CSV table of N, CA, C and O and ligand atoms in Angstrom, one decimal:
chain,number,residue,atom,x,y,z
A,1,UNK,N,0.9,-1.2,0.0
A,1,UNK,CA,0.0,0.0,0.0
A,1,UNK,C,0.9,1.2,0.0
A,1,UNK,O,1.8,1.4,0.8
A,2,UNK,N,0.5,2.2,-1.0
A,2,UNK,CA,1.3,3.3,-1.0
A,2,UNK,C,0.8,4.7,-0.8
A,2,UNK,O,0.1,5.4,-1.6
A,3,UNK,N,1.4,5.1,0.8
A,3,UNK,CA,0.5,6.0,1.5
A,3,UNK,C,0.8,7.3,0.8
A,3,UNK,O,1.9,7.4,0.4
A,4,UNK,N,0.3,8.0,0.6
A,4,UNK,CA,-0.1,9.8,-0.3
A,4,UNK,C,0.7,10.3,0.9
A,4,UNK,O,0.4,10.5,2.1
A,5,UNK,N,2.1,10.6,-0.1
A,5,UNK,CA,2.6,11.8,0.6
A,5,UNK,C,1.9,13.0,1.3
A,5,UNK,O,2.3,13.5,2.3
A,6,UNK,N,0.8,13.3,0.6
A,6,UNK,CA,-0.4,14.7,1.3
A,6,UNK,C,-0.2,14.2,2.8
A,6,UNK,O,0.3,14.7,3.8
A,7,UNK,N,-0.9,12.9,2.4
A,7,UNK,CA,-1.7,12.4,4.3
A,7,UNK,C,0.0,12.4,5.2
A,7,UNK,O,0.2,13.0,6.3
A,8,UNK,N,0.9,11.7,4.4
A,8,UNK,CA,2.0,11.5,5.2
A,8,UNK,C,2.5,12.7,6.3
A,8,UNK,O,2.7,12.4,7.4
A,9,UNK,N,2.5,14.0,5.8
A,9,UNK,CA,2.5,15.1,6.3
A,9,UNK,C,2.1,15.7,7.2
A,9,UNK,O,2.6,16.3,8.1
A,10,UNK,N,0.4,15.4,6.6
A,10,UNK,CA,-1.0,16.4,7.0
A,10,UNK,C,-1.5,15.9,8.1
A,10,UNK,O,-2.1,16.6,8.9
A,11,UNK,N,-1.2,14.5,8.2
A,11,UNK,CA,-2.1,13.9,9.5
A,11,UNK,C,-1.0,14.0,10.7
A,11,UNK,O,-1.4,14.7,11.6
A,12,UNK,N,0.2,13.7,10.8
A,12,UNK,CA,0.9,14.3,11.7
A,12,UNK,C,0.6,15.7,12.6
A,12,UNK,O,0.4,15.9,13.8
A,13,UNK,N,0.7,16.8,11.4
A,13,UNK,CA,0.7,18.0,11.9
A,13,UNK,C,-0.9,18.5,12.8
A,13,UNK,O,-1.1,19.3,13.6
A,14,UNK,N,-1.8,17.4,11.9
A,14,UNK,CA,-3.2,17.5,12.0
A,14,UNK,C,-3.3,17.2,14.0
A,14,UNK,O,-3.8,18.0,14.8
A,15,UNK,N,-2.7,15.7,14.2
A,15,UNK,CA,-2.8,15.5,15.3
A,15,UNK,C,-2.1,16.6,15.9
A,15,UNK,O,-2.9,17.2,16.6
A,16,UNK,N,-0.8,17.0,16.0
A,16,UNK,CA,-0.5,18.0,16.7
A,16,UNK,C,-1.1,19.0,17.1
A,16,UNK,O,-1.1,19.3,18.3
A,17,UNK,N,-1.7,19.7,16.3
A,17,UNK,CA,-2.4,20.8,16.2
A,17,UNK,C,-3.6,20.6,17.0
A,17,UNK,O,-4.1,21.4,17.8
A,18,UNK,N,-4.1,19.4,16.9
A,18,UNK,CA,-5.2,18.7,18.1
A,18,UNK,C,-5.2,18.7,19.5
A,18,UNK,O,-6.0,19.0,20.4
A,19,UNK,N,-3.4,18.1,19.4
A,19,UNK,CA,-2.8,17.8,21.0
A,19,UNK,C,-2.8,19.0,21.1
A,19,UNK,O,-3.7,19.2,21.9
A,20,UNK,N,-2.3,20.0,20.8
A,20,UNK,CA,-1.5,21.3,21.7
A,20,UNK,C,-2.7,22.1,21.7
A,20,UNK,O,-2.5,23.1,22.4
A,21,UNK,N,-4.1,22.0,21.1
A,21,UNK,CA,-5.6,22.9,21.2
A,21,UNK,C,-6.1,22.3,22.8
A,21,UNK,O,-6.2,22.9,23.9
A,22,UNK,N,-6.2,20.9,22.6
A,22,UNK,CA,-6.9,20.2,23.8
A,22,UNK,C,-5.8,20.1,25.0
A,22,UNK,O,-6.1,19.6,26.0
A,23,UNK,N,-4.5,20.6,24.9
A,23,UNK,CA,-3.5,20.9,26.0
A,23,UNK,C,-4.1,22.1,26.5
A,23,UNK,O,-4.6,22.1,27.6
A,24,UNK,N,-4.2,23.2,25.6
A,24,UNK,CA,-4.3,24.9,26.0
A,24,UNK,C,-5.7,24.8,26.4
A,24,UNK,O,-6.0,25.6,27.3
A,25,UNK,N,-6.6,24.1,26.2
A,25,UNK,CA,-7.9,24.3,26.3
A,25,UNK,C,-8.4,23.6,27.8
A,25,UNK,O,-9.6,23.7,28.3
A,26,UNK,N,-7.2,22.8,28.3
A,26,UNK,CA,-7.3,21.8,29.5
A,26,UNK,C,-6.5,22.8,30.6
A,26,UNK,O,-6.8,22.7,31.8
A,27,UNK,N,-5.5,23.7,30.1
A,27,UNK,CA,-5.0,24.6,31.1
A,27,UNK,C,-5.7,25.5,31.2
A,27,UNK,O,-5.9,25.8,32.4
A,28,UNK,N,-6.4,26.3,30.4
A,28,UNK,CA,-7.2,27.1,30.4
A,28,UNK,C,-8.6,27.0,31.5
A,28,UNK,O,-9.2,27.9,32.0
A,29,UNK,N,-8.6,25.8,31.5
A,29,UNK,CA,-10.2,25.1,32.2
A,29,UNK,C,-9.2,25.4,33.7
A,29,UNK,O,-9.5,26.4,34.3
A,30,UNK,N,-8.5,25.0,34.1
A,30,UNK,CA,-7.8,24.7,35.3
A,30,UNK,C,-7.2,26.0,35.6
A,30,UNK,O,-7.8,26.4,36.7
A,31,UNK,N,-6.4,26.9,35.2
A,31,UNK,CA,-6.0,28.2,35.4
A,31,UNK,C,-7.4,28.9,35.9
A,31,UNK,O,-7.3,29.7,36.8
A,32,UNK,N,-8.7,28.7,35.3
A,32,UNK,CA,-9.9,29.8,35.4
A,32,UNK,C,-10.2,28.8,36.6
A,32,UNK,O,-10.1,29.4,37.6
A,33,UNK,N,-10.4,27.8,36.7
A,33,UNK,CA,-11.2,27.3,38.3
A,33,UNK,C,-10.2,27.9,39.0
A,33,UNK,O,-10.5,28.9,39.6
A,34,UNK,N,-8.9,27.5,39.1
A,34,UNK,CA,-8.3,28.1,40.4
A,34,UNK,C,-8.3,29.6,40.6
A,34,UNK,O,-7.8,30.0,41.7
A,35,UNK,N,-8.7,30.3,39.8
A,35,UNK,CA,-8.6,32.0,40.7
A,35,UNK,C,-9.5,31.9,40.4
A,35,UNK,O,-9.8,33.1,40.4
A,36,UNK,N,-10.8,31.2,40.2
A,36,UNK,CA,-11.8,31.3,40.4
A,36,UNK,C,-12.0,30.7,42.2
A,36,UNK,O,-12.4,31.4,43.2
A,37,UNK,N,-11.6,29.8,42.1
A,37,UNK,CA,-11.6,29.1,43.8
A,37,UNK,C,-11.0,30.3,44.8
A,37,UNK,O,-11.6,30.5,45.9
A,38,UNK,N,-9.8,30.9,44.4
A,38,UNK,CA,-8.4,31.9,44.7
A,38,UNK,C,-9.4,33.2,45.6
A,38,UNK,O,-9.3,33.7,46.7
A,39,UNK,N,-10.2,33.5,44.5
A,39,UNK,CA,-10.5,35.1,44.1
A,39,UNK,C,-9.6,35.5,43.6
A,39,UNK,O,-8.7,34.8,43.7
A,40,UNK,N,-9.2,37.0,42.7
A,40,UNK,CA,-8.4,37.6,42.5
A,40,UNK,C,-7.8,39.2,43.9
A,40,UNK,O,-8.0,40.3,44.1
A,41,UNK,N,-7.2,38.4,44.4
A,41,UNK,CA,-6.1,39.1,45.6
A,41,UNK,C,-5.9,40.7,44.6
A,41,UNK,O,-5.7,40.8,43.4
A,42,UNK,N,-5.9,41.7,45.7
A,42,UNK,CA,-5.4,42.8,44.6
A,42,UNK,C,-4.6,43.5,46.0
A,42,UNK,O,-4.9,43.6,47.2
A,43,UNK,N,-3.1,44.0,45.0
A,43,UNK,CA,-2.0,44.4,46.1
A,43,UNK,C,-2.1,46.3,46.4
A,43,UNK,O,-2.2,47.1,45.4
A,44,UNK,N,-2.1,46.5,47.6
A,44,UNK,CA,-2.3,48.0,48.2
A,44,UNK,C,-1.0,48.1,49.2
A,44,UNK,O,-0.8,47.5,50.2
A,45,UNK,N,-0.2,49.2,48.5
A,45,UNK,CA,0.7,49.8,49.4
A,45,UNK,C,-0.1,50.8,49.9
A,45,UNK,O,-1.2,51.2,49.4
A,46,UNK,N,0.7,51.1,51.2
A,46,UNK,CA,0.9,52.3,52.3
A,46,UNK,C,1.3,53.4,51.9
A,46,UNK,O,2.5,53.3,51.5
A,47,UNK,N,0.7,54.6,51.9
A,47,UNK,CA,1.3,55.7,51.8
A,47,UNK,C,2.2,56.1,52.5
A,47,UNK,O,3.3,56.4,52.2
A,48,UNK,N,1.5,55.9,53.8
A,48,UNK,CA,2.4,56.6,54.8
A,48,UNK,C,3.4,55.8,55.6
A,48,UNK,O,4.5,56.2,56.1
A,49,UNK,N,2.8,54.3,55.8
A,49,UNK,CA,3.7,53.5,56.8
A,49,UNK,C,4.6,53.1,55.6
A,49,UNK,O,5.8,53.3,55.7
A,50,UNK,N,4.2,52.6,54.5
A,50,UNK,CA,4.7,52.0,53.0
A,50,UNK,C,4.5,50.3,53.4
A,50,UNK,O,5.4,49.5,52.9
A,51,UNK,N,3.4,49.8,54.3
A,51,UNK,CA,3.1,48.5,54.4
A,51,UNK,C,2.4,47.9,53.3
A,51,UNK,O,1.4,48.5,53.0
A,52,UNK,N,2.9,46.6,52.6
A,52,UNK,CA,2.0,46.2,51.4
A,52,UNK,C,1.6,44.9,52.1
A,52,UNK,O,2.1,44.2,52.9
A,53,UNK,N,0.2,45.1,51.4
A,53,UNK,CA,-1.2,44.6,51.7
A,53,UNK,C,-2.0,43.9,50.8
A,53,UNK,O,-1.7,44.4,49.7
A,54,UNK,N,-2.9,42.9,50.7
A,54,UNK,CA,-3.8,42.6,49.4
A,54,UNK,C,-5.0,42.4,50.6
A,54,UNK,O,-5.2,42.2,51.9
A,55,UNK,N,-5.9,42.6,49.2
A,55,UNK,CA,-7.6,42.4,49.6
A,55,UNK,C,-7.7,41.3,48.9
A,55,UNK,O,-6.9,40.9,48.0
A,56,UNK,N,-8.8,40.7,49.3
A,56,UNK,CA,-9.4,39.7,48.3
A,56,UNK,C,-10.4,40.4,47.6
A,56,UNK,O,-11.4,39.6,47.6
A,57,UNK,N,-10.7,41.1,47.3
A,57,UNK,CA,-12.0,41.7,46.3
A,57,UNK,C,-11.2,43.7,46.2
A,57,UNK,O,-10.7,44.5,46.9
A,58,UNK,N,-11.5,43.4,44.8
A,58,UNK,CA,-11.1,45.3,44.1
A,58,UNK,C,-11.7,46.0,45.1
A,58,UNK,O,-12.9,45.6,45.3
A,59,UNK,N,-11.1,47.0,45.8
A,59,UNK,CA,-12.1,48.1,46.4
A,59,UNK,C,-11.1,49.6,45.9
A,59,UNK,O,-9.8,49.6,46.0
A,60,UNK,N,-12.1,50.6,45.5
A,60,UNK,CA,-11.2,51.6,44.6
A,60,UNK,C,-10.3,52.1,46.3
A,60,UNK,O,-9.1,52.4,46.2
A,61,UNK,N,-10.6,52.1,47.0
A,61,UNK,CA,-9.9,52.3,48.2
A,61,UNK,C,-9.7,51.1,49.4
A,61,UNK,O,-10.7,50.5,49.8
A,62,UNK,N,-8.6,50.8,49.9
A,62,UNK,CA,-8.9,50.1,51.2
A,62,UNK,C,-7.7,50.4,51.7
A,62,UNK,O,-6.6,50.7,51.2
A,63,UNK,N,-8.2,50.2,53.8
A,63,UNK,CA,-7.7,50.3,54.8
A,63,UNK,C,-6.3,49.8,55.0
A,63,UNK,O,-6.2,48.6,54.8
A,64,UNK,N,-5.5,50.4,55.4
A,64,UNK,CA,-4.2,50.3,56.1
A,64,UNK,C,-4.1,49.2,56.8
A,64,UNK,O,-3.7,49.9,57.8
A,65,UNK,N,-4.1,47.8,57.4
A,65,UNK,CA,-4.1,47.3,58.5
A,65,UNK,C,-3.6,47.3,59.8
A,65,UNK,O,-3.9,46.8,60.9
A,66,UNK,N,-2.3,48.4,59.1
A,66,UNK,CA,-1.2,49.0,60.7
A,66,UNK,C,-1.7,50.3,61.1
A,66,UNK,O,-1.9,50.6,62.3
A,67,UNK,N,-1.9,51.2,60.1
A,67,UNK,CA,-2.3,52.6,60.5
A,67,UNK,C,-3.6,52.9,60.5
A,67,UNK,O,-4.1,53.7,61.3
A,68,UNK,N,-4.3,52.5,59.7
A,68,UNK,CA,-5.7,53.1,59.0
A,68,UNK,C,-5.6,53.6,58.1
A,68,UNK,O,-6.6,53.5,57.4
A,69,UNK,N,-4.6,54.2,57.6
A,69,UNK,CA,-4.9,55.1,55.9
A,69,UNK,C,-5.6,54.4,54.7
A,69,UNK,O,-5.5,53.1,54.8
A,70,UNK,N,-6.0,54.8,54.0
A,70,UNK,CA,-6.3,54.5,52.5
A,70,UNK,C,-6.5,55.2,51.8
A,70,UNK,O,-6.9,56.3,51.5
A,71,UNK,N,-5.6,53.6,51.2
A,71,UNK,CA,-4.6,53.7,49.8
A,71,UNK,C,-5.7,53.1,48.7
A,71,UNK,O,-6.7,52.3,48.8
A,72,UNK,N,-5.3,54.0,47.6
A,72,UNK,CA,-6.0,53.0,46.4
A,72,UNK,C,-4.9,51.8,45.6
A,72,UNK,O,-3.7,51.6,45.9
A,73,UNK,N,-5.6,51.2,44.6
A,73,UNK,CA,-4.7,49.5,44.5
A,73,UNK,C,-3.1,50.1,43.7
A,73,UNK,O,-2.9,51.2,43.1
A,74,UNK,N,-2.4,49.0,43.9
A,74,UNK,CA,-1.0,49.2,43.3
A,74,UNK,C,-1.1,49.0,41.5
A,74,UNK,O,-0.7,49.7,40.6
A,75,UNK,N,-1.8,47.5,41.5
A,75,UNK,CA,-1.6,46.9,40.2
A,75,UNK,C,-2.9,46.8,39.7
A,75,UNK,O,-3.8,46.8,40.5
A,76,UNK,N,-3.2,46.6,38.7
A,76,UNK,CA,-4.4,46.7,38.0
A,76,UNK,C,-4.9,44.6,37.6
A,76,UNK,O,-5.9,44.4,37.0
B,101,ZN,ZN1,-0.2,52.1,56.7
């Protein structure tokens, strides 16, 4: 039997292109549950003490834990 150079090629690449969709698409599922599970943590420096801090939920401002001041977030 004499296999068609086309297929010889095509189906190799074909599978690859399968494997590495259904890789990205299995990390993808797994990366989104876990900061889904996580929350997204958001980091707040200190103006005044310069203590860095995270919240678990965006707030356009939040509390100092050492002094009281508020800071708005560092990183977006
Ligand atoms: Zn502070």
């Amino acid at each position: 039997m004499l296999i068609d150079p086309f297929n010889f090629f095509v189906i190799p690449l074909a599978l690859t292109l399968i494997f590495l969709f259904v890789a990205a698409l299995i990390y993808d599922v797994i990366i989104f549950r876990r900061r889904r599970r996580r929350g997204n943590p958001v980091v707040y420096r200190c103006d005044s003490c310069r203590h860095i801090y995270s919240v678990p939920h965006r707030t356009p401002l939040a509390r100092c834990p050492k002094c009281g001041n508020q800071n708005e977030p560092v990183r977006e």
